[in-house]
CSV table of C-alpha atoms and ligand atoms in Angstrom, one decimal:
chain,number,residue,atom,x,y,z
A,1,MET,CA,-1.5,5.4,-17.2
A,2,PHE,CA,-1.5,8.3,-14.8
A,3,SER,CA,-2.6,11.7,-15.5
A,4,GLN,CA,-1.6,12.8,-12.5
A,5,PRO,CA,2.1,11.9,-11.2
A,6,GLU,CA,2.7,8.8,-10.4
A,7,PRO,CA,3.4,7.8,-7.1
A,8,ARG,CA,7.0,7.3,-5.6
A,9,PHE,CA,6.8,6.4,-1.9
A,10,LEU,CA,3.2,5.1,-0.2
A,11,TYR,CA,3.0,7.0,3.2
A,12,GLY,CA,1.0,3.9,4.8
A,13,THR,CA,-1.6,4.9,7.7
A,14,ALA,CA,-1.9,1.6,9.9
A,15,TRP,CA,-1.8,1.1,13.1
A,16,LYS,CA,-1.2,5.2,14.2
A,17,GLU,CA,-4.6,5.5,16.6
A,18,ASP,CA,-5.1,8.9,17.4
A,19,ARG,CA,-1.5,9.8,16.6
A,20,THR,CA,-2.7,9.4,13.1
A,21,ALA,CA,-3.8,12.9,11.6
A,22,THR,CA,-0.3,14.2,13.2
A,23,LEU,CA,1.7,11.5,11.6
A,24,VAL,CA,0.0,12.2,8.0
A,25,GLN,CA,0.6,15.8,8.3
A,26,PHE,CA,4.3,15.5,9.3
A,27,ALA,CA,4.3,13.1,6.2
A,28,LEU,CA,3.4,15.5,3.8
A,29,ARG,CA,5.7,17.9,5.5
A,30,ALA,CA,8.4,15.6,4.8
A,31,GLY,CA,7.1,15.7,1.6
A,32,PHE,CA,5.0,12.8,0.9
A,33,ARG,CA,2.7,12.9,-1.9
A,34,ALA,CA,0.7,8.9,-1.3
A,35,ILE,CA,-1.0,8.0,1.4
A,36,ASP,CA,-2.5,4.5,1.7
A,37,ALA,CA,-5.8,3.8,4.3
A,38,ALA,CA,-8.5,1.2,4.6
A,39,ASN,CA,-11.8,1.7,5.9
A,40,GLN,CA,-10.9,-0.7,8.3
A,41,ARG,CA,-11.2,0.7,11.8
A,42,ARG,CA,-9.7,-2.3,13.5
A,43,HIS,CA,-6.4,-1.0,11.8
A,44,TYR,CA,-6.5,2.3,9.6
A,45,PHE,CA,-8.4,5.5,11.9
A,46,GLU,CA,-9.5,6.7,7.9
A,47,ALA,CA,-11.0,10.0,9.6
A,48,GLY,CA,-7.6,10.8,11.2
A,49,VAL,CA,-6.0,10.9,7.6
A,50,GLY,CA,-9.1,13.3,6.4
A,51,GLU,CA,-8.6,15.2,9.5
A,52,ALA,CA,-4.6,15.9,8.3
A,53,LEU,CA,-5.2,16.1,4.8
A,54,ALA,CA,-8.0,19.3,5.3
A,55,ASP,CA,-5.2,20.9,7.7
A,56,SER,CA,-2.3,20.7,4.9
A,57,TYR,CA,-4.9,21.6,2.5
A,58,ARG,CA,-5.6,24.7,4.7
A,59,GLU,CA,-2.0,25.3,5.8
A,60,GLY,CA,-1.2,25.4,2.1
A,61,ILE,CA,1.2,22.8,2.3
A,62,VAL,CA,-0.5,20.5,-0.4
A,63,THR,CA,-3.5,20.5,-2.7
A,64,ARG,CA,-6.0,17.3,-3.3
A,65,ALA,CA,-4.4,17.5,-6.7
A,66,ASP,CA,-0.9,16.6,-6.0
A,67,LEU,CA,-2.0,13.7,-3.7
A,68,PHE,CA,-2.5,10.4,-4.7
A,69,LEU,CA,-5.3,8.9,-2.0
A,70,GLN,CA,-5.4,4.7,-1.7
A,71,THR,CA,-7.7,3.1,0.5
A,72,LYS,CA,-9.6,-0.4,0.8
A,73,PHE,CA,-12.4,-2.3,1.2
A,74,THR,CA,-12.2,-4.7,3.6
A,75,TYR,CA,-14.7,-8.0,4.0
A,76,ARG,CA,-16.5,-8.4,7.2
A,77,GLN,CA,-14.1,-10.6,8.6
A,78,GLY,CA,-11.5,-8.6,8.1
A,79,GLN,CA,-13.4,-5.7,10.8
A,80,ASP,CA,-14.1,-5.3,14.4
A,81,HIS,CA,-17.3,-4.2,15.3
A,82,ARG,CA,-16.9,-0.7,13.8
A,83,LEU,CA,-18.4,-1.5,10.5
A,84,PRO,CA,-17.8,1.2,7.4
A,85,TYR,CA,-21.5,-0.9,5.6
A,86,ASP,CA,-24.4,-2.4,6.4
A,87,PRO,CA,-23.3,-6.3,7.5
A,88,SER,CA,-26.8,-7.7,6.1
A,89,ALA,CA,-27.1,-6.0,2.9
A,90,SER,CA,-25.5,-7.5,0.2
A,91,LEU,CA,-21.4,-7.0,-0.9
A,92,ALA,CA,-22.5,-4.7,-3.5
A,93,VAL,CA,-24.4,-2.9,-1.4
A,94,GLN,CA,-21.3,-2.9,1.1
A,95,VAL,CA,-19.0,-1.7,-1.3
A,96,ALA,CA,-20.7,1.2,-2.7
A,97,GLN,CA,-21.6,2.3,1.7
A,98,SER,CA,-17.9,1.7,2.5
A,99,MET,CA,-17.0,3.4,-0.4
A,100,ALA,CA,-19.2,6.6,0.2
A,101,SER,CA,-18.0,6.5,4.1
A,102,SER,CA,-14.5,6.9,2.5
A,103,LEU,CA,-14.7,9.9,0.8
A,104,GLU,CA,-16.6,11.3,4.0
A,105,HIS,CA,-13.7,10.4,6.2
A,106,LEU,CA,-11.2,12.0,3.7
A,107,GLY,CA,-12.9,14.9,2.3
A,108,THR,CA,-12.5,14.3,-1.1
A,109,ASP,CA,-15.2,13.0,-4.1
A,110,TYR,CA,-13.0,10.5,-5.5
A,111,VAL,CA,-9.7,8.6,-4.1
A,112,ASP,CA,-7.1,7.7,-7.0
A,113,SER,CA,-6.7,4.4,-5.8
A,114,TYR,CA,-9.5,1.7,-4.6
A,115,VAL,CA,-7.9,-1.4,-3.4
A,116,LEU,CA,-9.8,-5.0,-2.5
A,117,HIS,CA,-7.9,-5.4,0.6
A,118,GLY,CA,-8.0,-8.9,0.4
A,119,PRO,CA,-9.4,-11.7,-1.2
A,120,SER,CA,-12.2,-14.4,0.3
A,121,SER,CA,-9.7,-17.4,0.5
A,122,ARG,CA,-6.1,-17.8,0.2
A,123,SER,CA,-7.2,-19.9,-2.9
A,124,GLY,CA,-8.8,-18.9,-6.2
A,125,TRP,CA,-11.2,-15.4,-7.4
A,126,ASN,CA,-14.3,-16.8,-5.4
A,127,GLU,CA,-18.5,-15.6,-6.2
A,128,PRO,CA,-18.2,-12.8,-3.3
A,129,ASP,CA,-15.1,-12.1,-4.9
A,130,ALA,CA,-16.8,-11.4,-8.1
A,131,GLU,CA,-19.5,-9.6,-6.3
A,132,VAL,CA,-17.5,-7.1,-4.6
A,133,TRP,CA,-14.9,-7.0,-8.0
A,134,SER,CA,-17.6,-5.8,-10.0
A,135,SER,CA,-19.3,-3.6,-7.7
A,136,MET,CA,-15.6,-1.5,-7.3
A,137,ILE,CA,-15.6,-1.3,-11.1
A,138,GLN,CA,-19.2,0.4,-10.6
A,139,GLU,CA,-17.5,2.9,-8.0
A,140,ARG,CA,-14.6,3.7,-10.9
A,141,ASN,CA,-16.7,3.7,-14.0
A,142,ALA,CA,-19.4,6.4,-11.9
A,143,GLY,CA,-15.8,8.9,-10.9
A,144,ARG,CA,-15.3,7.8,-7.4
A,145,THR,CA,-11.8,6.4,-7.5
A,146,ARG,CA,-9.4,6.6,-10.4
A,147,LEU,CA,-7.8,3.2,-10.5
A,148,LEU,CA,-8.7,-0.5,-8.7
A,149,GLY,CA,-6.3,-2.5,-7.0
A,150,VAL,CA,-6.0,-6.6,-5.1
A,151,SER,CA,-4.2,-6.6,-1.6
A,152,ASN,CA,-2.5,-9.9,-0.5
A,153,VAL,CA,-3.1,-12.2,-3.2
A,154,SER,CA,-1.4,-15.0,-3.7
A,155,LEU,CA,-0.4,-16.1,-7.4
A,156,GLN,CA,-3.2,-18.9,-7.3
A,157,ASN,CA,-5.6,-15.5,-6.5
A,158,LEU,CA,-4.4,-13.8,-9.7
A,159,GLU,CA,-4.4,-16.7,-12.2
A,160,GLU,CA,-8.3,-17.9,-11.2
A,161,MET,CA,-8.9,-14.0,-11.4
A,162,ALA,CA,-7.3,-13.6,-14.7
A,163,ALA,CA,-9.0,-16.7,-16.4
A,164,SER,CA,-12.9,-15.6,-14.6
A,165,GLY,CA,-12.0,-13.1,-17.4
A,166,ALA,CA,-11.9,-10.2,-14.9
A,167,GLU,CA,-10.9,-7.0,-15.6
A,168,MET,CA,-7.1,-7.4,-14.0
A,169,PRO,CA,-6.3,-4.0,-11.5
A,170,SER,CA,-4.1,-1.6,-11.5
A,171,PHE,CA,-2.5,-2.3,-8.3
A,172,VAL,CA,-1.6,-5.2,-6.1
A,173,GLN,CA,-0.4,-4.5,-2.7
A,174,ASN,CA,1.4,-7.5,-0.9
A,175,ARG,CA,3.1,-8.2,2.4
A,176,CYS,CA,6.8,-8.6,0.7
A,177,PHE,CA,9.2,-11.5,2.1
A,178,ALA,CA,12.9,-11.4,0.5
A,179,ARG,CA,12.6,-16.0,1.8
A,180,PHE,CA,10.0,-15.9,-1.1
A,181,ALA,CA,12.2,-14.1,-3.5
A,182,TRP,CA,10.3,-10.6,-2.9
A,183,ASP,CA,7.5,-12.4,-3.7
A,184,LEU,CA,8.7,-13.3,-7.3
A,185,GLU,CA,5.9,-14.7,-8.7
A,186,VAL,CA,3.7,-12.6,-7.8
A,187,ARG,CA,6.1,-9.4,-8.9
A,188,ASN,CA,6.0,-11.4,-12.4
A,189,PHE,CA,2.6,-11.5,-13.2
A,190,CYS,CA,2.4,-8.1,-12.2
A,191,LYS,CA,5.4,-7.0,-14.8
A,192,GLU,CA,3.7,-9.3,-17.7
A,193,ARG,CA,0.3,-7.6,-17.0
A,194,ASN,CA,1.6,-3.6,-16.3
A,195,ILE,CA,0.4,-4.4,-12.8
A,196,ILE,CA,2.0,-1.4,-10.6
A,197,TYR,CA,3.5,-3.9,-7.7
A,198,GLN,CA,3.2,-1.6,-4.4
A,199,GLY,CA,5.0,-3.6,-1.6
A,200,PHE,CA,4.9,-3.3,2.4
A,201,SER,CA,6.6,-5.0,5.1
A,202,LEU,CA,10.0,-4.2,3.6
A,203,LEU,CA,11.6,-3.9,6.9
A,204,THR,CA,9.5,-5.6,9.1
A,205,ALA,CA,9.4,-9.4,7.1
A,206,ASN,CA,13.3,-8.9,6.3
A,207,LEU,CA,15.3,-8.3,9.1
A,208,ASP,CA,17.9,-10.7,8.7
A,209,VAL,CA,18.8,-8.8,5.4
A,210,LEU,CA,18.2,-5.5,7.0
A,211,HIS,CA,20.6,-6.0,9.6
A,212,HIS,CA,22.2,-9.1,7.5
A,213,PRO,CA,26.6,-7.6,7.4
A,214,ALA,CA,26.3,-6.8,3.6
A,215,ILE,CA,23.5,-4.5,4.1
A,216,ALA,CA,25.5,-2.8,6.6
A,217,GLU,CA,28.8,-3.0,4.5
A,218,LEU,CA,27.3,-1.6,1.8
A,219,ALA,CA,24.8,1.0,3.4
A,220,GLU,CA,28.4,2.5,5.1
A,221,ALA,CA,30.5,2.6,1.4
A,222,ILE,CA,26.9,5.1,-0.1
A,223,ASP,CA,26.8,6.5,3.2
A,224,ALA,CA,23.0,5.2,3.5
A,225,THR,CA,21.1,3.5,6.1
A,226,PRO,CA,20.5,0.2,5.8
A,227,ALA,CA,16.4,0.8,5.4
A,228,GLN,CA,17.2,3.1,2.8
A,229,ILE,CA,19.6,0.6,0.9
A,230,ILE,CA,16.5,-2.0,1.1
A,231,PHE,CA,13.6,0.6,-0.1
A,232,ALA,CA,16.4,1.1,-3.1
A,233,PHE,CA,16.7,-2.1,-3.3
A,234,ALA,CA,13.1,-2.3,-3.5
A,235,ARG,CA,12.4,0.1,-6.2
A,236,ALA,CA,15.2,-0.9,-8.5
A,237,ILE,CA,13.5,-4.4,-9.3
A,238,GLY,CA,10.5,-2.8,-9.4
A,239,ILE,CA,8.1,-2.6,-6.3
A,240,LEU,CA,6.7,0.9,-5.2
A,241,PRO,CA,7.4,0.7,-1.7
A,242,LEU,CA,4.9,1.5,1.5
A,243,THR,CA,6.4,2.7,4.5
A,244,GLY,CA,4.3,3.3,8.2
A,245,THR,CA,7.1,5.1,9.6
A,246,SER,CA,6.1,7.1,12.8
A,247,ASP,CA,9.7,9.1,13.0
A,248,PRO,CA,9.9,12.6,11.2
A,249,GLU,CA,13.4,11.3,10.5
A,250,HIS,CA,13.0,8.4,9.2
A,251,MET,CA,10.1,9.7,7.0
A,252,LYS,CA,13.2,12.1,5.7
A,253,GLN,CA,15.5,9.1,5.5
A,254,ASP,CA,12.8,7.2,3.0
A,255,LEU,CA,12.0,9.9,1.2
A,256,ALA,CA,15.8,10.1,0.4
A,257,SER,CA,16.2,6.8,-0.8
A,258,LEU,CA,14.7,7.8,-4.2
A,259,GLN,CA,17.9,9.4,-4.4
A,260,LEU,CA,20.0,6.5,-3.6
A,261,LYS,CA,21.1,4.3,-7.1
A,262,LEU,CA,22.4,0.8,-6.2
A,263,PRO,CA,25.3,-0.4,-7.7
A,264,ALA,CA,23.6,-3.1,-10.9
A,265,ALA,CA,25.8,-5.9,-8.1
A,266,ALA,CA,24.4,-5.2,-5.5
A,267,VAL,CA,20.7,-5.3,-6.6
A,268,GLN,CA,21.3,-8.6,-7.8
A,269,ALA,CA,23.1,-10.1,-4.5
A,270,ILE,CA,20.7,-9.0,-2.2
A,271,GLU,CA,17.6,-10.2,-5.0
A,272,SER,CA,19.3,-13.6,-5.6
A,273,GLY,CA,19.4,-14.1,-1.9
A,274,PHE,CA,22.7,-13.2,-0.4
A,275,ALA,CA,21.7,-12.1,2.9
A,276,VAL,CA,19.4,-14.9,3.3
A,277,GLY,CA,20.8,-18.0,5.6
A,278,SER,CA,24.2,-16.9,4.3
B,301,LIG,N1,-2.8,-4.4,2.2
B,301,LIG,C1,-2.6,-4.5,3.6
B,301,LIG,O1,-3.4,-6.0,4.1
B,301,LIG,C2,-1.6,-4.0,4.6
B,301,LIG,C3,-0.7,-4.9,5.8
B,301,LIG,C4,0.1,-4.0,6.2
B,301,LIG,C5,0.3,-2.6,5.5
B,301,LIG,N2,0.5,-2.2,5.6
B,301,LIG,C6,0.1,-0.8,4.8
B,301,LIG,O2,1.8,-0.7,5.0
B,301,LIG,C7,1.9,0.3,5.4
B,301,LIG,C8,3.2,0.1,6.3
B,301,LIG,O3,3.0,-1.0,6.7
B,301,LIG,P1,5.0,-2.3,7.1
B,301,LIG,O4,4.1,-3.2,7.6
B,301,LIG,O5,5.7,-1.7,5.9
B,301,LIG,O6,5.5,-1.4,7.9
B,301,LIG,P2,5.8,-0.2,8.9
B,301,LIG,O7,3.8,0.2,10.0
B,301,LIG,O8,6.3,0.7,8.0
B,301,LIG,O9,6.5,-0.7,10.5
B,301,LIG,C9,7.7,-0.4,9.9
B,301,LIG,C10,8.8,-0.3,11.0
B,301,LIG,O10,9.9,-0.4,11.0
B,301,LIG,C11,10.8,1.1,11.5
B,301,LIG,N3,11.9,1.7,10.6
B,301,LIG,C12,13.0,1.2,11.1
B,301,LIG,N4,13.4,2.3,10.5
B,301,LIG,C13,13.1,3.2,9.3
B,301,LIG,C14,13.0,3.4,8.2
B,301,LIG,N5,13.7,4.4,8.3
B,301,LIG,N6,12.0,3.7,7.6
B,301,LIG,C15,11.0,3.1,8.7
B,301,LIG,N7,10.4,2.5,9.1
B,301,LIG,C16,11.3,2.0,9.3
B,301,LIG,C17,9.8,1.8,12.3
B,301,LIG,O11,10.3,2.3,13.2
B,301,LIG,P3,9.9,3.8,12.8
B,301,LIG,O12,8.5,3.8,13.2
B,301,LIG,O13,10.5,4.6,15.0
B,301,LIG,O14,10.4,4.6,12.2
B,301,LIG,C18,8.4,0.3,12.5
B,301,LIG,O15,8.4,0.1,13.3
B,301,LIG,C19,0.9,0.1,6.5
B,301,LIG,O16,1.0,1.5,7.0
B,301,LIG,C20,-0.4,-0.1,5.4
B,301,LIG,O17,-0.8,1.5,5.4
B,301,LIG,C21,-1.2,-2.8,4.2
């Protein structure tokens, strides 16, 4: 599916405001090669990501071809007043305008993945979603993105999307809660269809797991941190993880977790929820 290296760990750029450029540069220096952004100024500063990319190319740290760049189209209701499109234009036009603006922000003529930030409703696959998705497919066909994704989706969203006959995405990006068996229903749907599941908030949505004594014990035994255990666990069950750390030391630790192989029994124990409510 990938002509370029598969992303192994996504560096998330939300909530970094005027530190975005500096932190993305740190992340690239630390070794991240996959970057997650969105053309949603309310939570992301996409132009700051582009600034970091330009500086990193200039300094010879990476080239565009080394990178997996992902960004998103966000509906009007997910935005503040700083819109990357004309809100009175049709949704199809809004997608084209948002994409053009993302490419300008990122200083590139294509992204690797273009994601619908969230469907118009928690249930179903509705008319606006179909219109946006078909415009995203046109962007892909025109070469402005290699791949497509959807985010913040329920199983019902995905099932109705499939039932509508729509082309299915290459990626699903969801907040991943241990208390919902790490989004098992959606992960299973993805697995059956070769869709790569990207998980975010792996640490912050699962603090009871992160701080569970069994995780601390395992971390001690294999000389890792609890956060590294969670990321290694996520990967072991087929999740492509995101991290949005602002700490250069955590950046290195997060990447080093790629080298960690957890005992199968530990993966099973975490997945089956030993740490939740026990
Ligand atoms: N599709 C969507 O709607 C959506 C929604 C939310 C997020 N996202 C994406 O996912 C990315 C990641 O967001 P996130 O919700 O997973 O949370 P996050 O922004 O990565 O926050 C992680 C938190 O955990 C802390 N932390 C402690 N130890 C850590 C370690 N070793 N490694 C990493 N973090 C550590 C971080 O603190 P330090 O900074 O001190 O390390 C930070 O406060 C975002 O930047 C964004 O790209 C997408």
